[in-house]
Amino acid sequence: MPTDVILLSSGIHGREIIEIIRRAGNYNLLGIIRAEETQEQTSPDGVPVLGDLSALSRFCDNALIHDNEWPRAHLDNPDISKRLITLIDPTTFVHPSAVIGRGCVIYPNCFIGAEATLGESCFMLSGAVVNHNCIVGKRVVMATGAHLAGCVRVEDTAYIGQDATVRQYLSVGQGALIGMGAVVIKSVPDNAVMGGNPAKLIRMK
């Protein structure tokens, strides 16, 4: 029997997540909750808009999926975080030994290798790769085509940009940002912004 879910959506990624929910086939999407007050009744994809965050009180028993634009402060609310479930597109490869935390959203054609671990509320766009023995923290974003070689550690809230690559055995610090197309060959400190090939420090946040 399909699981009834509500999508917490504040941005364009929500439209894509709707299609992943439909492709997965084992969810019944009841509707969308917006982060801010809205007069919208129906999304462009034909899904009912149930209201803003205050409307969640009417759906206290339903599972939740969130998009990448959903305010992080709301995700810290235990009444929300404990209801988050993970959504994985059917085309993604997940090794049976991998561990995926609550509330992750994983787009089509991703790869999660043997003994890899993803923390809570990670967001992986199409073609992102987490190879064997990687440890990825909470709320990490991996953009389209981002690659982690084996045994990489990524700390909480880091962002790995489109088509960026991180060499094996390195670490990416908390809150770090790896720019589009960067090739990381040295470990990255917390809150560093890196870019280029090879990647160099651009600035600290």
Backbone as numpy.savetxt, mean C-alpha at the origin, in Angstrom:
# Nx Ny Nz CAx CAy CAz Cx Cy Cz
-18.83 -17.54 0.70 -19.68 -16.34 0.70 -18.79 -15.10 0.70
-19.04 -14.13 -0.18 -18.18 -12.94 -0.25 -18.21 -12.15 1.05
-17.07 -11.53 1.36 -16.94 -10.66 2.52 -17.42 -9.27 2.17
-18.32 -8.71 2.98 -18.77 -7.33 2.78 -17.66 -6.37 3.19
-17.32 -5.45 2.29 -16.24 -4.49 2.58 -16.69 -3.08 2.23
-16.04 -2.12 2.88 -16.22 -0.70 2.57 -14.85 -0.13 2.21
-14.80 0.66 1.17 -13.56 1.28 0.72 -13.43 2.67 1.30
-12.33 2.92 2.01 -11.99 4.25 2.51 -11.15 4.92 1.43
-11.74 5.86 0.71 -11.07 6.38 -0.48 -11.12 7.90 -0.52
-9.94 8.50 -0.73 -9.85 9.95 -0.84 -9.17 10.40 -2.12
-8.81 9.48 -3.02 -8.06 9.87 -4.20 -8.28 8.95 -5.39
-7.51 9.19 -6.43 -7.66 8.48 -7.69 -7.38 6.98 -7.55
-6.51 6.60 -6.61 -6.22 5.18 -6.46 -7.46 4.38 -6.06
-8.42 5.06 -5.43 -9.64 4.36 -5.05 -10.36 3.76 -6.24
-10.33 4.46 -7.38 -11.00 3.94 -8.57 -10.34 2.66 -9.05
-9.03 2.61 -8.94 -8.31 1.40 -9.35 -8.56 0.26 -8.36
-8.61 0.59 -7.08 -8.86 -0.43 -6.07 -10.24 -1.05 -6.24
-11.21 -0.26 -6.66 -12.54 -0.81 -6.94 -12.44 -1.95 -7.94
-11.64 -1.76 -8.98 -11.50 -2.81 -10.00 -10.76 -4.03 -9.46
-9.77 -3.81 -8.58 -9.09 -4.95 -7.97 -10.07 -5.74 -7.10
-10.91 -5.04 -6.35 -11.93 -5.72 -5.54 -12.83 -6.56 -6.44
-13.24 -6.01 -7.57 -14.11 -6.75 -8.49 -13.39 -7.95 -9.08
-12.11 -7.78 -9.43 -11.33 -8.87 -10.00 -11.11 -9.99 -8.99
-10.91 -9.62 -7.74 -10.65 -10.63 -6.71 -11.82 -11.58 -6.56
-13.03 -11.05 -6.68 -14.21 -11.89 -6.74 -14.75 -12.42 -5.43
-14.03 -12.22 -4.33 -14.50 -12.76 -3.05 -14.91 -11.67 -2.07
-15.19 -10.47 -2.61 -15.64 -9.35 -1.79 -16.92 -8.77 -2.36
-17.77 -8.28 -1.48 -18.96 -7.53 -1.86 -18.76 -6.09 -1.41
-18.50 -5.20 -2.35 -18.22 -3.80 -2.02 -19.53 -3.07 -1.73
-19.73 -2.71 -0.46 -20.97 -2.05 -0.05 -20.99 -0.58 -0.47
-19.81 0.04 -0.50 -19.76 1.45 -0.87 -18.45 2.07 -0.45
-18.39 3.39 -0.61 -17.18 4.17 -0.35 -17.45 5.18 0.75
-16.47 5.34 1.64 -16.47 6.41 2.63 -15.39 7.40 2.23
-15.74 8.70 2.18 -14.76 9.73 1.90 -14.20 10.28 3.21
-12.98 10.80 3.17 -12.35 11.33 4.37 -12.97 12.66 4.80
-13.52 13.40 3.84 -14.09 14.71 4.11 -15.56 14.74 3.71
-16.25 15.74 4.18 -17.67 15.89 3.87 -17.88 15.92 2.36
-18.91 15.23 1.90 -19.17 15.13 0.47 -20.66 15.10 0.19
-21.03 15.63 -0.97 -22.41 15.54 -1.45 -22.55 14.44 -2.50
-21.47 13.80 -2.80 -21.44 12.77 -3.84 -22.32 11.59 -3.41
-23.12 11.11 -4.34 -23.99 9.97 -4.06 -23.44 8.67 -4.64
-22.80 8.79 -5.80 -22.28 7.61 -6.50 -20.93 7.97 -7.10
-19.98 7.04 -7.02 -18.66 7.28 -7.60 -18.73 7.18 -9.12
-17.69 7.65 -9.85 -17.68 7.50 -11.31 -17.74 6.05 -11.76
-17.43 5.12 -10.87 -17.46 3.70 -11.21 -18.77 3.03 -10.79
-19.75 3.84 -10.39 -21.05 3.29 -10.06 -21.17 2.70 -8.67
-20.26 3.04 -7.78 -20.30 2.51 -6.41 -20.94 3.55 -5.50
-21.87 3.16 -4.63 -22.49 4.13 -3.73 -21.46 4.82 -2.84
-21.62 6.13 -2.68 -20.81 6.89 -1.71 -21.66 7.04 -0.46
-21.18 6.47 0.63 -21.97 6.34 1.85 -21.89 7.57 2.75
-20.96 8.48 2.45 -20.80 9.68 3.24 -19.35 9.87 3.66
-19.16 10.72 4.68 -17.81 10.97 5.18 -17.52 10.04 6.35
-16.44 10.34 7.07 -15.98 9.45 8.13 -17.05 9.17 9.18
-17.92 10.13 9.42 -18.97 9.93 10.43 -19.93 8.81 10.05
-20.01 8.49 8.77 -20.91 7.42 8.31 -20.43 6.04 8.71
-19.15 5.92 9.09 -18.62 4.60 9.46 -19.36 3.99 10.64
-19.94 4.83 11.49 -20.65 4.31 12.66 -21.84 3.46 12.27
-22.33 3.61 11.04 -23.45 2.80 10.57 -22.99 1.44 10.04
-21.69 1.26 9.94 -21.16 0.03 9.34 -20.06 -0.54 10.24
-20.35 -0.63 11.53 -19.32 -0.97 12.50 -18.86 -2.41 12.44
-19.55 -3.26 11.69 -19.18 -4.68 11.63 -18.50 -5.06 10.32
-18.32 -4.11 9.43 -17.80 -4.45 8.10 -16.29 -4.24 8.00
-15.66 -5.07 7.19 -14.23 -4.95 6.91 -13.97 -3.70 6.09
-12.74 -3.18 6.19 -12.35 -1.95 5.52 -11.11 -2.17 4.67
-11.09 -1.51 3.51 -9.92 -1.43 2.64 -9.66 0.05 2.41
-8.40 0.49 2.47 -8.13 1.92 2.29 -7.23 2.17 1.09
-7.38 3.34 0.48 -6.48 3.71 -0.60 -5.27 4.45 -0.04
-4.33 4.77 -0.92 -3.07 5.37 -0.48 -3.22 6.81 -0.02
-4.29 7.47 -0.44 -4.50 8.87 -0.07 -5.26 9.05 1.24
-5.76 7.96 1.78 -6.53 8.06 3.02 -5.65 8.60 4.14
-6.13 9.60 4.91 -5.29 10.23 5.94 -4.73 9.23 6.95
-3.43 9.28 7.14 -2.78 8.33 8.03 -3.27 8.45 9.47
-3.63 9.67 9.88 -4.10 9.85 11.25 -5.33 9.00 11.54
-6.19 8.83 10.54 -7.38 8.00 10.73 -7.01 6.53 10.89
-5.94 6.10 10.23 -5.55 4.70 10.32 -5.01 4.35 11.70
-4.60 5.35 12.47 -4.12 5.10 13.82 -5.27 4.86 14.80
-6.49 5.15 14.37 -7.67 4.92 15.21 -7.91 3.42 15.31
-7.86 2.83 16.52 -8.04 1.38 16.65 -9.36 0.88 16.08
-10.41 1.71 16.13 -11.70 1.29 15.59 -11.64 1.08 14.08
-10.67 1.74 13.43 -10.48 1.55 12.00 -9.41 0.50 11.74
-8.27 0.62 12.40 -7.14 -0.26 12.08 -7.45 -1.73 12.30
-8.23 -2.04 13.31 -8.52 -3.45 13.59 -9.46 -4.07 12.55
-10.10 -3.23 11.74 -11.04 -3.73 10.74 -10.44 -3.77 9.33
-9.21 -3.30 9.19 -8.59 -3.30 7.87 -8.25 -4.70 7.42
-8.47 -4.97 6.16 -8.09 -6.25 5.58 -7.16 -5.99 4.39
-6.43 -7.00 4.00 -5.49 -6.91 2.89 -6.17 -7.30 1.58
-5.85 -6.55 0.54 -6.38 -6.80 -0.80 -5.21 -7.08 -1.73
-5.23 -8.23 -2.39 -4.16 -8.63 -3.31 -4.78 -8.98 -4.66
-4.30 -8.32 -5.71 -4.81 -8.65 -7.04 -4.47 -10.10 -7.39
-5.38 -10.79 -8.07 -5.16 -12.21 -8.37 -3.93 -12.50 -9.23
-3.41 -11.50 -9.95 -2.24 -11.75 -10.79 -0.92 -11.66 -10.04
-0.96 -11.26 -8.79 0.28 -11.12 -8.00 0.75 -12.48 -7.49
2.08 -12.67 -7.51 2.69 -13.87 -6.95 3.07 -13.60 -5.50
2.58 -14.45 -4.62 2.95 -14.39 -3.21 3.42 -15.77 -2.79
4.70 -15.87 -2.40 5.20 -17.17 -1.96 4.50 -17.58 -0.66
4.21 -18.87 -0.50 3.50 -19.32 0.72 4.20 -18.98 2.02
5.53 -18.79 1.99 6.25 -18.47 3.22 6.27 -16.98 3.54
5.79 -16.15 2.63 5.76 -14.70 2.86 4.69 -14.35 3.89
4.92 -13.26 4.62 3.98 -12.78 5.64 3.56 -11.37 5.24
2.26 -11.15 5.14 1.72 -9.85 4.72 0.83 -9.31 5.82
1.12 -8.10 6.27 0.39 -7.51 7.37 -1.01 -7.04 7.00
-1.74 -6.68 8.01 -3.11 -6.21 7.86 -3.15 -4.90 7.07
-4.16 -4.77 6.21 -4.44 -3.51 5.55 -3.59 -3.18 4.34
-2.82 -4.13 3.83 -2.02 -3.88 2.62 -2.91 -3.89 1.38
-2.51 -3.13 0.37 -3.15 -3.16 -0.94 -2.06 -3.44 -1.96
-2.23 -4.50 -2.73 -1.20 -4.95 -3.67 -1.82 -5.06 -5.05
-1.30 -4.26 -5.96 -1.82 -4.13 -7.32 -1.42 -5.32 -8.19
-1.87 -5.33 -9.46 -1.57 -6.46 -10.35 -0.07 -6.63 -10.62
0.29 -7.89 -10.87 1.61 -8.27 -11.38 2.76 -7.93 -10.44
2.49 -7.89 -9.15 3.57 -7.73 -8.18 4.17 -9.11 -7.84
5.29 -9.06 -7.14 6.00 -10.30 -6.74 6.44 -10.15 -5.30
6.09 -11.13 -4.47 6.52 -11.15 -3.07 7.14 -12.52 -2.82
8.47 -12.51 -2.60 9.24 -13.74 -2.60 9.25 -14.49 -1.28
10.00 -15.58 -1.28 10.08 -16.48 -0.13 10.63 -15.76 1.09
9.98 -15.99 2.22 10.39 -15.45 3.52 10.35 -13.93 3.60
9.70 -13.28 2.65 9.53 -11.83 2.71 8.44 -11.46 3.72
8.57 -10.27 4.30 7.59 -9.79 5.27 7.19 -8.37 4.92
5.88 -8.12 4.86 5.33 -6.78 4.66 4.59 -6.38 5.93
4.86 -5.16 6.41 4.14 -4.66 7.57 2.74 -4.18 7.22
2.06 -3.61 8.18 0.68 -3.18 8.01 0.57 -2.01 7.03
-0.51 -2.02 6.27 -0.92 -0.89 5.41 0.15 -0.49 4.39
0.87 -1.47 3.87 1.77 -1.18 2.75 0.94 -1.05 1.47
1.48 -0.29 0.52 0.77 -0.02 -0.73 1.74 -0.29 -1.87
1.43 -1.30 -2.71 2.32 -1.69 -3.79 1.61 -1.53 -5.12
2.13 -0.64 -5.96 1.56 -0.44 -7.28 2.07 -1.51 -8.25
1.51 -1.54 -9.45 1.72 -2.64 -10.39 3.19 -2.90 -10.66
3.55 -4.18 -10.66 4.90 -4.58 -11.01 5.94 -4.40 -9.94
5.56 -3.99 -8.75 6.54 -3.86 -7.66 7.01 -5.24 -7.22
8.30 -5.32 -6.84 8.92 -6.59 -6.50 9.56 -6.51 -5.12
9.19 -7.45 -4.25 9.83 -7.62 -2.94 10.43 -9.02 -2.95
11.73 -9.10 -3.12 12.37 -10.40 -3.26 12.54 -11.11 -1.92
13.12 -12.29 -1.98 13.23 -13.17 -0.82 13.91 -12.50 0.37
13.39 -12.82 1.55 13.98 -12.39 2.82 13.99 -10.88 3.04
13.25 -10.13 2.26 13.11 -8.70 2.54 12.19 -8.49 3.74
12.45 -7.44 4.49 11.57 -7.03 5.59 11.14 -5.60 5.32
9.85 -5.42 5.13 9.29 -4.12 4.79 8.40 -3.68 5.94
8.63 -2.47 6.43 7.90 -1.97 7.59 6.48 -1.54 7.27
5.88 -0.82 8.21 4.50 -0.37 8.08 4.39 0.82 7.13
3.31 0.87 6.39 2.92 2.01 5.58 3.99 2.41 4.56
4.68 1.43 4.07 5.66 1.66 3.01 4.91 1.69 1.68
5.29 2.62 0.81 4.73 2.70 -0.53 5.80 2.29 -1.53
5.44 1.36 -2.41 6.30 0.99 -3.52 5.57 1.32 -4.81
6.11 2.28 -5.55 5.46 2.74 -6.78 5.65 1.71 -7.89
5.05 1.98 -9.03 5.06 1.06 -10.16 6.48 0.66 -10.54
6.72 -0.65 -10.60 8.01 -1.16 -11.05 9.15 -1.04 -10.08
8.89 -0.63 -8.83 9.97 -0.55 -7.83 10.43 -1.96 -7.47
11.75 -2.11 -7.28 12.33 -3.43 -7.02 13.21 -3.41 -5.78
12.97 -4.38 -4.89 13.86 -4.66 -3.79 14.54 -5.99 -4.07
15.88 -6.00 -4.15 16.59 -7.25 -4.28 16.50 -8.03 -2.96
17.07 -9.21 -2.90 16.94 -10.05 -1.72 17.54 -9.43 -0.47
16.93 -9.72 0.67 17.46 -9.37 1.99 17.57 -7.86 2.22
16.69 -7.09 1.63 16.63 -5.64 1.88 15.69 -5.38 3.04
16.03 -4.41 3.86 15.15 -3.98 4.96 14.70 -2.55 4.69
13.39 -2.33 4.71 12.81 -1.01 4.50 12.02 -0.65 5.75
12.36 0.47 6.34 11.70 0.88 7.59 10.37 1.58 7.31
9.61 1.82 8.37 8.25 2.36 8.28 8.20 3.65 7.46
7.13 3.80 6.71 6.73 5.01 5.98 7.70 5.43 4.88
8.63 4.57 4.52 9.51 4.89 3.38 8.71 4.84 2.08
9.24 5.54 1.08 8.62 5.58 -0.25 9.68 5.18 -1.28
9.38 4.14 -2.06 10.28 3.67 -3.10 9.66 4.05 -4.43
10.28 4.97 -5.17 9.67 5.56 -6.35 9.61 4.63 -7.55
8.91 5.09 -8.56 8.69 4.31 -9.77 10.01 3.85 -10.39
10.08 2.55 -10.65 11.24 1.92 -11.32 12.54 2.07 -10.54
12.48 2.42 -9.29 13.69 2.46 -8.46 14.10 1.04 -8.08
15.41 0.85 -7.85 15.95 -0.45 -7.50 16.85 -0.31 -6.27
16.69 -1.23 -5.33 17.54 -1.26 -4.13 18.32 -2.57 -4.14
19.65 -2.45 -4.08 20.52 -3.62 -4.13 20.34 -4.48 -2.88
20.69 -5.76 -3.02 20.53 -6.71 -1.93 21.35 -6.33 -0.70
20.82 -6.74 0.47 21.46 -6.59 1.78 21.52 -5.15 2.29
20.85 -4.21 1.65 20.87 -2.83 2.10 19.66 -2.54 2.99
19.68 -1.36 3.62 18.54 -0.91 4.40 18.12 0.48 3.90
16.83 0.74 3.99 16.25 2.03 3.65 15.58 2.55 4.91
16.00 3.71 5.37 15.58 4.21 6.67 14.13 4.68 6.73
13.67 4.87 7.94 12.30 5.31 8.19 12.04 6.66 7.51
10.93 6.74 6.79 10.54 7.98 6.16 11.38 8.40 4.97
12.31 7.56 4.54 13.15 7.90 3.39 12.33 7.91 2.11
12.80 8.67 1.13 12.16 8.74 -0.18 13.20 8.43 -1.25
12.94 7.38 -2.02 13.83 6.98 -3.11 13.16 7.44 -4.41
13.82 8.31 -5.14 13.22 8.92 -6.32 13.06 7.96 -7.49
12.27 8.39 -8.45 11.97 7.62 -9.64 13.26 7.20 -10.35
13.37 5.91 -10.65 14.49 5.41 -11.42 15.81 5.34 -10.68
15.83 5.64 -9.41 17.09 5.62 -8.65 17.61 4.19 -8.52
18.93 4.07 -8.47 19.59 2.79 -8.23 20.37 2.91 -6.93
19.86 2.28 -5.89 20.43 2.42 -4.55 21.48 1.35 -4.33
22.72 1.77 -4.09 23.83 0.82 -3.90 24.45 0.95 -2.51
23.94 1.88 -1.69 24.37 2.02 -0.31 23.13 2.20 0.57
23.21 1.78 1.81 22.08 1.93 2.72 21.71 3.41 2.88
20.43 3.64 3.11 19.85 4.99 3.12 19.44 5.34 4.54
19.84 6.50 5.07 19.45 6.86 6.44 17.99 7.30 6.54
17.50 7.41 7.75 16.14 7.89 7.99 15.95 9.26 7.34
14.77 9.44 6.74 14.32 10.74 6.22 15.19 11.31 5.10
15.99 10.47 4.47 16.80 10.93 3.35 15.99 10.92 2.06
16.25 11.88 1.19 15.67 11.90 -0.16 16.82 11.58 -1.12
16.67 10.49 -1.85 17.74 9.98 -2.71 17.28 9.97 -4.16
18.23 10.19 -5.08 17.90 10.13 -6.50 19.13 9.88 -7.33
18.92 9.39 -8.55 20.01 9.21 -9.49 20.51 7.78 -9.57
21.47 7.55 -10.49 22.08 6.24 -10.71 23.59 6.43 -10.84
24.35 6.07 -9.80 23.89 5.53 -8.52 23.20 6.61 -7.67
22.33 6.18 -6.77 21.56 7.13 -5.97 22.46 7.93 -5.04
22.21 9.24 -4.97 22.95 10.13 -4.06 21.96 10.92 -3.22
22.43 11.39 -2.09 21.59 12.18 -1.21 21.26 13.52 -1.86
19.98 13.83 -1.97 19.54 15.12 -2.47 19.31 16.09 -1.32
18.65 15.62 -0.27 18.43 16.46 0.90 17.88 15.57 2.00
17.78 16.11 3.19 17.11 15.44 4.31 15.76 16.10 4.51
14.79 15.31 4.84 13.45 15.87 5.08 13.46 16.73 6.34
